[in-house]
Every structure is written in C-alpha cells, then in structure tokens.
Amino acid sequence: LETIGANAFSGCSNLTSVTLPSTVKSIGEWAFGLSGLTAISLPEGLKNIDSYAFLRCNSLELLSLPESVERIGERIASNENGNLVLRIPKSIDVIEGRQDFGSFAAYTFEGEGNGVEIVDKMFVNNRKDGSRVLLEVDPKMVEDGVLTIPEGITALGVGALSYVEADKIILPEGLTAIGQDAFFESTVKEIVTPSTLKQLGEQAFNNASKLEKVTLPESIETLPYGCFMDCESLSSIVLPQTLKVLGEKAFYYCHALTQITLPEGLEEMGEYALGWTGITELTIPNSCTKFHVSGMDNLTTLTLPAGLTELPKGGFAERPSLVSVTLPAGITDIPNGAFCRCTSLKSLTIPEGVKNIGEAAFMESGIESIVIPESVEKIGDNTFKGCPNLESIDIKAKVKSLPVYFALECP
C-alpha cells in the first residue's frame, strides 16, 4: 500500500486508531478529516500529505511528521478543542500554504534544515528551488492599518494573507507569484503589487469584499478562475496590456465594477468572467475570438471583434438590458436562441453572408423591424415568436418556406 486516497476515512467518527504500513508514501485530501482519531503514527518513508488530511480531528492531540515528508498541503490538521500539537521537520521542502499555526496548542519545527522558519513575525517556507514562500503572518505585523511584506519573499502561499485585517497591503519587489485564496476574506482596501509579479492563483482575491484598488503589473498574462470573485467594492481596475486570458468567473459578482477596458492581445474570456458586474458597455478586442458574456445582465452595448466568424454558443440570450450589438461581416450563423428575450434590443443588422438563423433566435425580443438578407438559406422554428414590438420583416432570402411559429403571437 502506497497511497491513502482522498476522503478515504473522512467522517469515520468511531475510527480512533490506524496503523499505517511502512510502504505508505502519500495521504490524500481529507483522508482522515472529521474522523475520531485519537492518535496516529506516520511511517518513516511518508513523503506527501495533502490539504485537510487530518482537519477537524477533534480527539487528535499529536501529529508528528516524519523527516521523510517532503511536501504538505494547506491546513493539514486541526482540532477544535485547541489541544493539538503539530511537529514539522525542518528538512521539509514544500509547504503549500497556511497552516493556522496559532490554532495549535503548540507547534515545533524539528531536526536539521531550514525548510520552515519564523522570520520577523512571518512563517516562511524556504524551498529547495530557492523560493521563499510566505505561509502566514502574525497580526501584529499590521501597523496603522498597513501590512508591508519585506523583501526576500518570492511568493504568497495558499491562503497566506486570508482573514488579515489591514487597509493596505504592500508586496515587495522580487515577489513573482500569489497563491490560491491568498487574500480570502481579508479586509484590505488597497494592494500594491510589484513589477515582478507574474502569476496569480485561482481565487487569489476571492471575497476580499472591501478591496477597492489593486494595480496589476505589465507582466500578468492570465487572470485565473475566480481571481476577483465577490470583490463587491472593486469599482475600477486597469488590466495589463500583456493579458491573454481572462478566466472563468474572474470578476464574478463584482457589483461595483461598472466599466472595464479589455486589452488588445486578449485571446480568451471565460464563462461568467464579467458575470453579475455593473458593466454596461463592452468592447471585445479583435484579438479575442473565444469569449462569453454570460451573466452580464446590465450590458447595454456590445461591440464584437471585427474578424469574428462565429458567435458564442447560446449567443446573447436573456440580456434584458442589451440595446445595441453590431454583428461582424464574417458571421455566417446566428445560433439557436442567440437574442432570445433581449427585450431592449429593438433593431439589429444581419450582415450579408449569414446563411443560417437558428431556432428561437429572436424569440420574445424587443425587435421592431429587421431585414433577412439574401444570403440566408435556412431559418429555424420560432424565429420571432412572441416579439411584442415587431412591425416589419423584410425577407430578401430566397427560402422556399417559412418555419413553424415563425412570427407567432406578434401583434
């Protein structure tokens, strides 16, 4: 046996004792989390312990990691009674993130090496690759509402500054990466980032609900999944010109964000990247051919890339605020439901070259008049069904028949 898989014994409240064979090399996420363990001896030869492996083991009073351990995830253990002692070997190479050291009855770093140390009220992981990763900080580092991370730190670990109470956080030059959930639920209003920053982890600023200002350097190429999710006070941000990918839910539920400029060079914008923001006008740069506007309920004006040949799946359905959209000349297909229930959209020019208009493409929209160009070869069912304002349809297309419910219930 070499691996104890994720959740293997999670929630086994009557499990008090486990004997692991010396062959075990890895313990997965939540493997013993929420169990009734009172004691466990980890074998020499164990190399990896994933996040939450012993989290909320409320009867466990000692977790001693053998010197063979090379990597541990974030928050590997906890005891809600506050009487758990954690021992970590100094020879360890990688600690992915926050351990909440202050929640333990005691913690010790033992043996030879400097893989983990306390420096200037900071818990730091010194890795064999030369990087120095901040794991967490003592709240006493915050002075007059400002937290300044000193030079020498090259990365923020997972959850490193989560829950930190500070108005402003200054990150040092030389720092290249910010880990997942690094600022989760912190009270920070402004973050000063260094020019050396290159990588942001998923949900890096997630739920930093008071965050108003952050400057991203011209070295960032990707804003990953949920990067600024639920930053409800974020009202403006300047995206770097180097940005290529705006990940899924990057600014999800950033209600105060009312405008944004997407840089030329952006190649991809994921689903709900700007979902449920306050943005009303959006121009997709010509470089971006893969994008979604899902969840943008306040969008009124949309400018698409000039070279676009295919609309995103689902089009722009159910955007009640959408007033204006210009379709590029290269579009050949209007997909099913593309403008369905766009109740504020009163007019649209279908470019010559479009061959197919999908089912329910304009159903229950606000369209008042429209021209179907000669190039159209196929029109789907329910095309204009239930359009209450429709007054004129000029059909130039040489179709032999109109589909069922083509303009049903159009007064």
Short mmCIF file of C-alpha atoms in Angstrom, two decimals:
data_model
loop_
_atom_site.label_atom_id
_atom_site.label_comp_id
_atom_site.label_asym_id
_atom_site.label_seq_id
_atom_site.Cartn_x
_atom_site.Cartn_y
_atom_site.Cartn_z
CA LEU A 1 0.00 0.00 0.00
CA GLU A 2 1.48 3.32 -1.09
CA THR A 3 -1.40 5.79 -1.16
CA ILE A 4 -4.29 6.64 1.16
CA GLY A 5 -6.75 8.30 -1.20
CA ALA A 6 -8.74 11.48 -0.74
CA ASN A 7 -11.59 11.15 1.79
CA ALA A 8 -10.62 7.51 2.42
CA PHE A 9 -11.69 7.60 6.10
CA SER A 10 -13.26 11.04 6.24
CA GLY A 11 -16.14 11.30 8.68
CA CYS A 12 -15.44 7.93 10.33
CA SER A 13 -16.30 9.20 13.80
CA ASN A 14 -15.73 5.83 15.50
CA LEU A 15 -12.29 5.39 13.98
CA THR A 16 -9.84 6.03 16.82
CA SER A 17 -6.69 4.19 15.74
CA VAL A 18 -4.97 3.41 12.45
CA THR A 19 -1.75 1.55 11.79
CA LEU A 20 -0.17 2.56 8.50
CA PRO A 21 2.34 0.22 6.83
CA SER A 22 5.85 1.49 6.17
CA THR A 23 5.14 1.40 2.41
CA VAL A 24 2.71 4.37 2.54
CA LYS A 25 4.12 7.34 0.63
CA SER A 26 1.13 9.68 0.28
CA ILE A 27 -2.01 10.68 2.19
CA GLY A 28 -4.77 12.44 0.20
CA GLU A 29 -7.06 15.39 0.94
CA TRP A 30 -9.44 14.85 3.87
CA ALA A 31 -8.19 11.26 4.13
CA PHE A 32 -8.82 11.22 7.91
CA GLY A 33 -10.63 14.54 8.22
CA LEU A 34 -13.61 14.64 10.59
CA SER A 35 -12.66 11.24 11.97
CA GLY A 36 -12.45 10.12 15.61
CA LEU A 37 -8.69 9.53 15.56
CA THR A 38 -7.07 9.87 18.96
CA ALA A 39 -3.55 9.03 17.82
CA ILE A 40 -1.67 8.09 14.67
CA SER A 41 1.93 7.19 13.94
CA LEU A 42 3.05 8.27 10.50
CA PRO A 43 5.65 5.95 8.99
CA GLU A 44 9.17 6.98 8.07
CA GLY A 45 9.11 6.94 4.29
CA LEU A 46 5.94 9.04 4.02
CA LYS A 47 6.61 11.83 1.53
CA ASN A 48 3.35 13.69 0.92
CA ILE A 49 0.35 14.87 2.95
CA ASP A 50 -2.37 16.70 1.04
CA SER A 51 -4.53 19.56 2.31
CA TYR A 52 -7.02 18.90 5.13
CA ALA A 53 -5.81 15.30 5.61
CA PHE A 54 -6.38 15.50 9.39
CA LEU A 55 -8.63 18.56 9.57
CA ARG A 56 -11.17 18.69 12.40
CA CYS A 57 -9.90 15.56 14.09
CA ASN A 58 -11.11 16.81 17.45
CA SER A 59 -9.76 13.92 19.51
CA LEU A 60 -6.28 14.01 17.99
CA GLU A 61 -3.72 15.61 20.30
CA LEU A 62 -0.42 14.98 18.48
CA LEU A 63 0.53 14.93 14.81
CA SER A 64 4.24 14.37 14.30
CA LEU A 65 5.50 14.35 10.72
CA PRO A 66 8.47 12.07 9.97
CA GLU A 67 11.66 13.55 8.49
CA SER A 68 10.91 11.81 5.20
CA VAL A 69 7.98 14.17 4.47
CA GLU A 70 8.82 16.41 1.53
CA ARG A 71 5.51 18.20 0.91
CA ILE A 72 2.35 19.11 2.77
CA GLY A 73 -0.72 20.97 1.54
CA GLU A 74 -2.53 23.78 3.30
CA ARG A 75 -4.14 23.30 6.73
CA ILE A 76 -3.31 19.63 7.05
CA ALA A 77 -4.67 19.35 10.59
CA SER A 78 -6.87 20.98 13.19
CA ASN A 79 -8.58 20.23 16.49
CA GLU A 80 -11.47 22.45 17.50
CA ASN A 81 -10.62 21.88 21.16
CA GLY A 82 -7.30 23.69 20.64
CA ASN A 83 -5.18 20.93 22.22
CA LEU A 84 -3.43 19.58 19.12
CA VAL A 85 0.37 19.67 18.90
CA LEU A 86 1.96 19.77 15.43
CA ARG A 87 5.55 18.80 14.71
CA ILE A 88 7.08 19.56 11.31
CA PRO A 89 10.60 18.56 10.23
CA LYS A 90 12.86 21.46 9.21
CA SER A 91 14.03 19.33 6.29
CA ILE A 92 10.65 19.67 4.54
CA ASP A 93 10.77 21.09 1.02
CA VAL A 94 7.27 22.34 0.16
CA ILE A 95 4.50 23.69 2.37
CA GLU A 96 1.76 24.81 0.02
CA GLY A 97 0.14 27.32 2.31
CA ARG A 98 -1.37 28.48 5.54
CA GLN A 99 -1.49 26.06 8.50
CA ASP A 100 -3.14 28.39 11.05
CA PHE A 101 -0.25 27.80 13.43
CA GLY A 102 -1.92 29.99 16.04
CA SER A 103 -4.75 27.47 16.41
CA PHE A 104 -2.47 24.72 17.74
CA ALA A 105 -1.73 24.14 21.41
CA ALA A 106 1.90 24.06 20.30
CA TYR A 107 3.94 23.63 17.15
CA THR A 108 7.59 22.76 16.72
CA PHE A 109 9.99 22.70 13.80
CA GLU A 110 12.43 19.88 14.43
CA GLY A 111 15.66 18.41 13.08
CA GLU A 112 18.17 19.80 10.62
CA GLY A 113 17.45 22.26 7.81
CA ASN A 114 15.54 25.49 7.30
CA GLY A 115 12.55 24.39 5.22
CA VAL A 116 10.26 26.19 7.63
CA GLU A 117 11.08 29.08 9.93
CA ILE A 118 9.67 32.12 11.68
CA VAL A 119 11.21 35.38 10.45
CA ASP A 120 10.06 38.85 11.51
CA LYS A 121 6.66 37.58 12.66
CA MET A 122 6.24 35.63 9.41
CA PHE A 123 6.02 31.88 8.83
CA VAL A 124 8.21 31.17 5.80
CA ASN A 125 8.80 28.08 3.69
CA ASN A 126 12.33 28.03 2.21
CA ARG A 127 12.20 25.67 -0.75
CA LYS A 128 15.00 23.78 -2.43
CA ASP A 129 14.37 25.65 -5.67
CA GLY A 130 15.45 28.86 -3.93
CA SER A 131 12.00 30.37 -3.48
CA ARG A 132 10.86 31.81 -0.14
CA VAL A 133 7.11 31.36 0.28
CA LEU A 134 5.11 33.29 2.86
CA LEU A 135 2.74 30.92 4.66
CA GLU A 136 1.06 33.31 7.09
CA VAL A 137 1.75 36.36 9.22
CA ASP A 138 1.34 37.43 12.82
CA PRO A 139 -1.46 40.04 13.02
CA LYS A 140 1.00 42.25 14.93
CA MET A 141 2.78 42.93 11.63
CA VAL A 142 -0.04 45.32 10.72
CA GLU A 143 0.88 48.85 11.74
CA ASP A 144 -1.53 51.79 11.39
CA GLY A 145 -3.65 49.70 9.05
CA VAL A 146 -0.74 48.87 6.71
CA LEU A 147 0.88 45.48 6.23
CA THR A 148 4.25 45.62 4.47
CA ILE A 149 5.75 42.33 3.36
CA PRO A 150 9.55 42.67 3.45
CA GLU A 151 11.87 41.97 0.54
CA GLY A 152 13.11 38.43 0.15
CA ILE A 153 9.66 36.84 -0.06
CA THR A 154 9.19 35.47 -3.58
CA ALA A 155 5.64 34.08 -3.33
CA LEU A 156 2.50 34.08 -1.23
CA GLY A 157 1.37 30.58 -0.34
CA VAL A 158 -2.20 29.28 -0.45
CA GLY A 159 -4.32 31.41 1.88
CA ALA A 160 -1.25 33.27 3.14
CA LEU A 161 -2.98 36.59 3.87
CA SER A 162 -6.53 35.33 4.22
CA TYR A 163 -8.53 36.94 7.03
CA VAL A 164 -5.82 39.58 7.52
CA GLU A 165 -7.24 42.83 8.91
CA ALA A 166 -5.42 45.66 7.14
CA ASP A 167 -6.48 48.58 4.97
CA LYS A 168 -3.43 48.43 2.73
CA ILE A 169 -1.01 45.64 1.84
CA ILE A 170 2.31 46.34 0.15
CA LEU A 171 4.01 43.44 -1.60
CA PRO A 172 7.78 43.55 -2.23
CA GLU A 173 9.74 43.70 -5.47
CA GLY A 174 11.01 40.23 -6.23
CA LEU A 175 7.70 38.57 -5.46
CA THR A 176 6.60 36.60 -8.54
CA ALA A 177 3.53 34.60 -7.50
CA ILE A 178 0.37 34.94 -5.43
CA GLY A 179 -1.22 31.65 -4.41
CA GLN A 180 -4.80 30.47 -4.37
CA ASP A 181 -7.09 32.24 -1.87
CA ALA A 182 -4.14 34.38 -0.74
CA PHE A 183 -6.38 37.30 0.29
CA PHE A 184 -9.57 35.35 1.04
CA GLU A 185 -11.91 37.38 3.26
CA SER A 186 -9.22 39.89 4.17
CA THR A 187 -10.36 43.44 4.96
CA VAL A 188 -7.80 45.04 2.62
CA LYS A 189 -8.89 48.06 0.57
CA GLU A 190 -5.71 48.58 -1.48
CA ILE A 191 -3.00 46.19 -2.63
CA VAL A 192 0.29 47.42 -4.07
CA THR A 193 1.82 44.75 -6.29
CA PRO A 194 5.43 44.62 -7.57
CA SER A 195 6.54 44.82 -11.19
CA THR A 196 7.99 41.30 -10.80
CA LEU A 197 4.60 39.65 -10.25
CA LYS A 198 3.87 37.09 -12.98
CA GLN A 199 1.41 34.55 -11.64
CA LEU A 200 -1.90 34.70 -9.78
CA GLY A 201 -3.54 31.66 -8.24
CA GLU A 202 -7.21 30.76 -8.60
CA GLN A 203 -9.49 32.87 -6.41
CA ALA A 204 -6.46 34.85 -5.24
CA PHE A 205 -8.56 37.84 -4.10
CA ASN A 206 -11.80 35.93 -3.59
CA ASN A 207 -14.18 37.51 -1.09
CA ALA A 208 -11.92 40.45 -0.29
CA SER A 209 -15.16 42.37 -0.04
CA LYS A 210 -13.60 45.74 0.86
CA LEU A 211 -10.97 45.72 -1.89
CA GLU A 212 -11.26 48.93 -3.92
CA LYS A 213 -7.92 49.28 -5.66
CA VAL A 214 -5.28 46.93 -7.00
CA THR A 215 -2.65 47.60 -9.65
CA LEU A 216 -1.64 44.72 -11.89
CA PRO A 217 1.81 44.93 -13.49
CA GLU A 218 2.58 44.57 -17.19
CA SER A 219 3.77 41.01 -16.68
CA ILE A 220 0.48 39.25 -15.95
CA GLU A 221 -0.83 37.06 -18.79
CA THR A 222 -3.67 35.23 -17.03
CA LEU A 223 -6.35 36.15 -14.52
CA PRO A 224 -7.40 32.64 -13.45
CA TYR A 225 -10.68 31.22 -12.25
CA GLY A 226 -12.46 33.41 -9.69
CA CYS A 227 -9.47 35.72 -9.31
CA PHE A 228 -11.54 38.69 -8.03
CA MET A 229 -14.75 36.80 -7.32
CA ASP A 230 -17.08 38.54 -4.85
CA CYS A 231 -14.88 41.64 -4.52
CA GLU A 232 -18.05 43.67 -4.21
CA SER A 233 -16.30 47.01 -3.52
CA LEU A 234 -13.97 46.85 -6.54
CA SER A 235 -15.13 49.75 -8.72
CA SER A 236 -12.30 50.03 -11.24
CA ILE A 237 -9.28 48.12 -12.45
CA VAL A 238 -6.73 48.60 -15.22
CA LEU A 239 -5.92 45.35 -16.96
CA PRO A 240 -2.32 44.92 -18.15
CA GLN A 241 -1.66 45.02 -21.89
CA THR A 242 0.08 41.66 -21.53
CA LEU A 243 -3.15 39.91 -20.52
CA LYS A 244 -4.08 36.97 -22.76
CA VAL A 245 -6.65 35.04 -20.69
CA LEU A 246 -9.50 36.39 -18.57
CA GLY A 247 -10.54 33.26 -16.73
CA GLU A 248 -13.94 31.90 -15.82
CA LYS A 249 -15.66 33.99 -13.12
CA ALA A 250 -12.62 36.29 -12.88
CA PHE A 251 -14.78 39.25 -11.75
CA TYR A 252 -17.89 37.30 -10.79
CA TYR A 253 -20.27 39.33 -8.60
CA CYS A 254 -18.11 42.46 -8.60
CA HIS A 255 -21.25 44.61 -8.47
CA ALA A 256 -19.42 47.94 -8.16
CA LEU A 257 -17.38 47.36 -11.33
CA THR A 258 -19.20 49.42 -13.97
CA GLN A 259 -16.57 49.74 -16.70
CA ILE A 260 -13.57 47.83 -17.95
CA THR A 261 -11.25 48.02 -20.95
CA LEU A 262 -10.15 44.70 -22.36
CA PRO A 263 -6.65 44.98 -23.84
CA GLU A 264 -5.85 44.27 -27.46
CA GLY A 265 -4.00 40.98 -27.28
CA LEU A 266 -6.59 39.28 -25.08
CA GLU A 267 -7.27 35.88 -26.59
CA GLU A 268 -9.86 34.29 -24.34
CA MET A 269 -12.62 35.37 -21.94
CA GLY A 270 -14.16 32.55 -19.91
CA GLU A 271 -17.75 31.93 -18.86
CA TYR A 272 -19.11 34.43 -16.35
CA ALA A 273 -15.75 36.25 -16.41
CA LEU A 274 -17.70 39.50 -16.02
CA GLY A 275 -20.89 37.90 -14.74
CA TRP A 276 -23.10 40.00 -12.47
CA THR A 277 -20.89 43.05 -12.60
CA GLY A 278 -22.28 46.53 -13.18
CA ILE A 279 -20.67 46.81 -16.62
CA THR A 280 -22.98 48.35 -19.24
CA GLU A 281 -20.70 48.75 -22.27
CA LEU A 282 -18.15 46.25 -23.51
CA THR A 283 -15.83 46.08 -26.49
CA ILE A 284 -14.33 42.68 -27.23
CA PRO A 285 -10.88 43.27 -28.80
CA ASN A 286 -10.18 41.94 -32.28
CA SER A 287 -7.63 39.51 -30.84
CA CYS A 288 -10.28 37.71 -28.77
CA THR A 289 -12.24 35.07 -30.66
CA LYS A 290 -13.23 32.89 -27.70
CA PHE A 291 -15.44 34.73 -25.25
CA HIS A 292 -18.63 34.63 -23.18
CA VAL A 293 -20.84 37.39 -21.83
CA SER A 294 -22.84 35.07 -19.58
CA GLY A 295 -24.34 36.73 -16.52
CA MET A 296 -23.84 40.29 -17.81
CA ASP A 297 -27.39 41.37 -17.04
CA ASN A 298 -26.60 45.10 -17.12
CA LEU A 299 -24.95 45.05 -20.55
CA THR A 300 -26.50 47.59 -22.93
CA THR A 301 -23.91 47.95 -25.72
CA LEU A 302 -21.68 45.23 -27.09
CA THR A 303 -19.03 45.63 -29.78
CA LEU A 304 -17.75 42.36 -31.23
CA PRO A 305 -14.36 41.66 -32.86
CA ALA A 306 -14.30 42.69 -36.49
CA GLY A 307 -12.85 39.36 -37.59
CA LEU A 308 -15.29 37.18 -35.66
CA THR A 309 -16.82 34.39 -37.75
CA GLU A 310 -18.79 32.52 -35.09
CA LEU A 311 -20.95 33.76 -32.22
CA PRO A 312 -20.51 32.07 -28.85
CA LYS A 313 -22.79 29.16 -28.04
CA GLY A 314 -26.06 30.49 -26.71
CA GLY A 315 -25.32 33.87 -28.24
CA PHE A 316 -26.51 36.70 -26.02
CA ALA A 317 -29.81 35.26 -24.85
CA GLU A 318 -31.73 36.78 -21.95
CA ARG A 319 -29.85 40.05 -21.75
CA PRO A 320 -32.81 42.31 -20.95
CA SER A 321 -30.65 45.46 -20.93
CA LEU A 322 -28.93 44.85 -24.27
CA VAL A 323 -29.79 47.73 -26.60
CA SER A 324 -27.09 47.61 -29.24
CA VAL A 325 -24.91 44.95 -30.80
CA THR A 326 -23.07 45.04 -34.10
CA LEU A 327 -22.55 41.73 -35.89
CA PRO A 328 -19.25 41.48 -37.82
CA ALA A 329 -19.37 40.95 -41.57
CA GLY A 330 -17.80 37.49 -41.32
CA ILE A 331 -20.62 35.91 -39.31
CA THR A 332 -22.33 33.05 -41.17
CA ASP A 333 -24.54 31.62 -38.45
CA ILE A 334 -26.84 33.07 -35.81
CA PRO A 335 -27.17 30.24 -33.30
CA ASN A 336 -30.30 28.95 -31.60
CA GLY A 337 -31.70 31.45 -29.09
CA ALA A 338 -28.97 33.97 -29.86
CA PHE A 339 -31.03 37.04 -28.92
CA CYS A 340 -33.95 35.32 -27.22
CA ARG A 341 -35.59 37.54 -24.58
CA CYS A 342 -33.30 40.51 -25.29
CA THR A 343 -36.28 42.73 -24.56
CA SER A 344 -34.47 46.07 -25.05
CA LEU A 345 -32.96 45.14 -28.42
CA LYS A 346 -35.10 46.99 -30.97
CA SER A 347 -33.02 46.65 -34.12
CA LEU A 348 -30.19 44.54 -35.50
CA THR A 349 -28.47 44.39 -38.85
CA ILE A 350 -27.94 40.85 -40.06
CA PRO A 351 -24.90 41.03 -42.35
CA GLU A 352 -24.94 39.70 -45.90
CA GLY A 353 -23.17 36.36 -45.67
CA VAL A 354 -25.24 34.87 -42.86
CA LYS A 355 -26.57 31.52 -44.06
CA ASN A 356 -28.41 30.19 -41.05
CA ILE A 357 -30.71 31.75 -38.46
CA GLY A 358 -31.23 29.31 -35.63
CA GLU A 359 -34.35 28.32 -33.74
CA ALA A 360 -35.84 30.99 -31.47
CA ALA A 361 -33.02 33.33 -32.48
CA PHE A 362 -35.10 36.45 -31.71
CA MET A 363 -37.97 34.91 -29.75
CA GLU A 364 -39.59 37.27 -27.23
CA SER A 365 -37.08 40.01 -28.01
CA GLY A 366 -37.78 43.72 -28.43
CA ILE A 367 -37.06 43.71 -32.19
CA GLU A 368 -39.25 46.23 -34.09
CA SER A 369 -38.01 45.72 -37.65
CA ILE A 370 -35.44 43.53 -39.34
CA VAL A 371 -34.11 42.59 -42.77
CA ILE A 372 -33.28 38.97 -43.56
CA PRO A 373 -30.55 39.18 -46.24
CA GLU A 374 -30.45 37.28 -49.48
CA SER A 375 -27.63 35.03 -48.27
CA VAL A 376 -29.82 33.26 -45.68
CA GLU A 377 -30.59 29.67 -46.66
CA LYS A 378 -32.21 28.32 -43.52
CA ILE A 379 -34.45 29.82 -40.84
CA GLY A 380 -35.24 27.92 -37.64
CA ASP A 381 -38.61 27.48 -35.92
CA ASN A 382 -39.97 30.13 -33.53
CA THR A 383 -37.66 32.76 -35.01
CA PHE A 384 -39.66 35.81 -33.97
CA LYS A 385 -42.27 34.13 -31.80
CA GLY A 386 -43.72 36.43 -29.15
CA CYS A 387 -41.97 39.66 -30.24
CA PRO A 388 -44.50 42.24 -28.99
CA ASN A 389 -42.98 45.23 -30.82
CA LEU A 390 -42.35 43.62 -34.20
CA GLU A 391 -43.76 45.73 -37.05
CA SER A 392 -41.70 44.84 -40.11
CA ILE A 393 -39.79 41.86 -41.52
CA ASP A 394 -38.17 42.31 -44.92
CA ILE A 395 -37.35 38.84 -46.25
CA LYS A 396 -34.83 39.09 -49.08
CA ALA A 397 -33.72 35.49 -48.64
CA LYS A 398 -34.84 33.07 -51.33
CA VAL A 399 -36.19 30.46 -48.90
CA LYS A 400 -38.95 28.21 -50.15
CA SER A 401 -40.88 28.11 -46.90
CA LEU A 402 -41.09 29.84 -43.55
CA PRO A 403 -40.72 27.69 -40.44
CA VAL A 404 -43.45 26.86 -37.93
CA TYR A 405 -44.29 29.59 -35.43
CA PHE A 406 -42.08 31.98 -37.42
CA ALA A 407 -43.77 35.09 -36.04
CA LEU A 408 -46.40 33.55 -33.81
CA GLU A 409 -48.12 35.94 -31.39
CA CYS A 410 -46.55 39.05 -32.90
CA PRO A 411 -49.39 41.62 -32.65
#
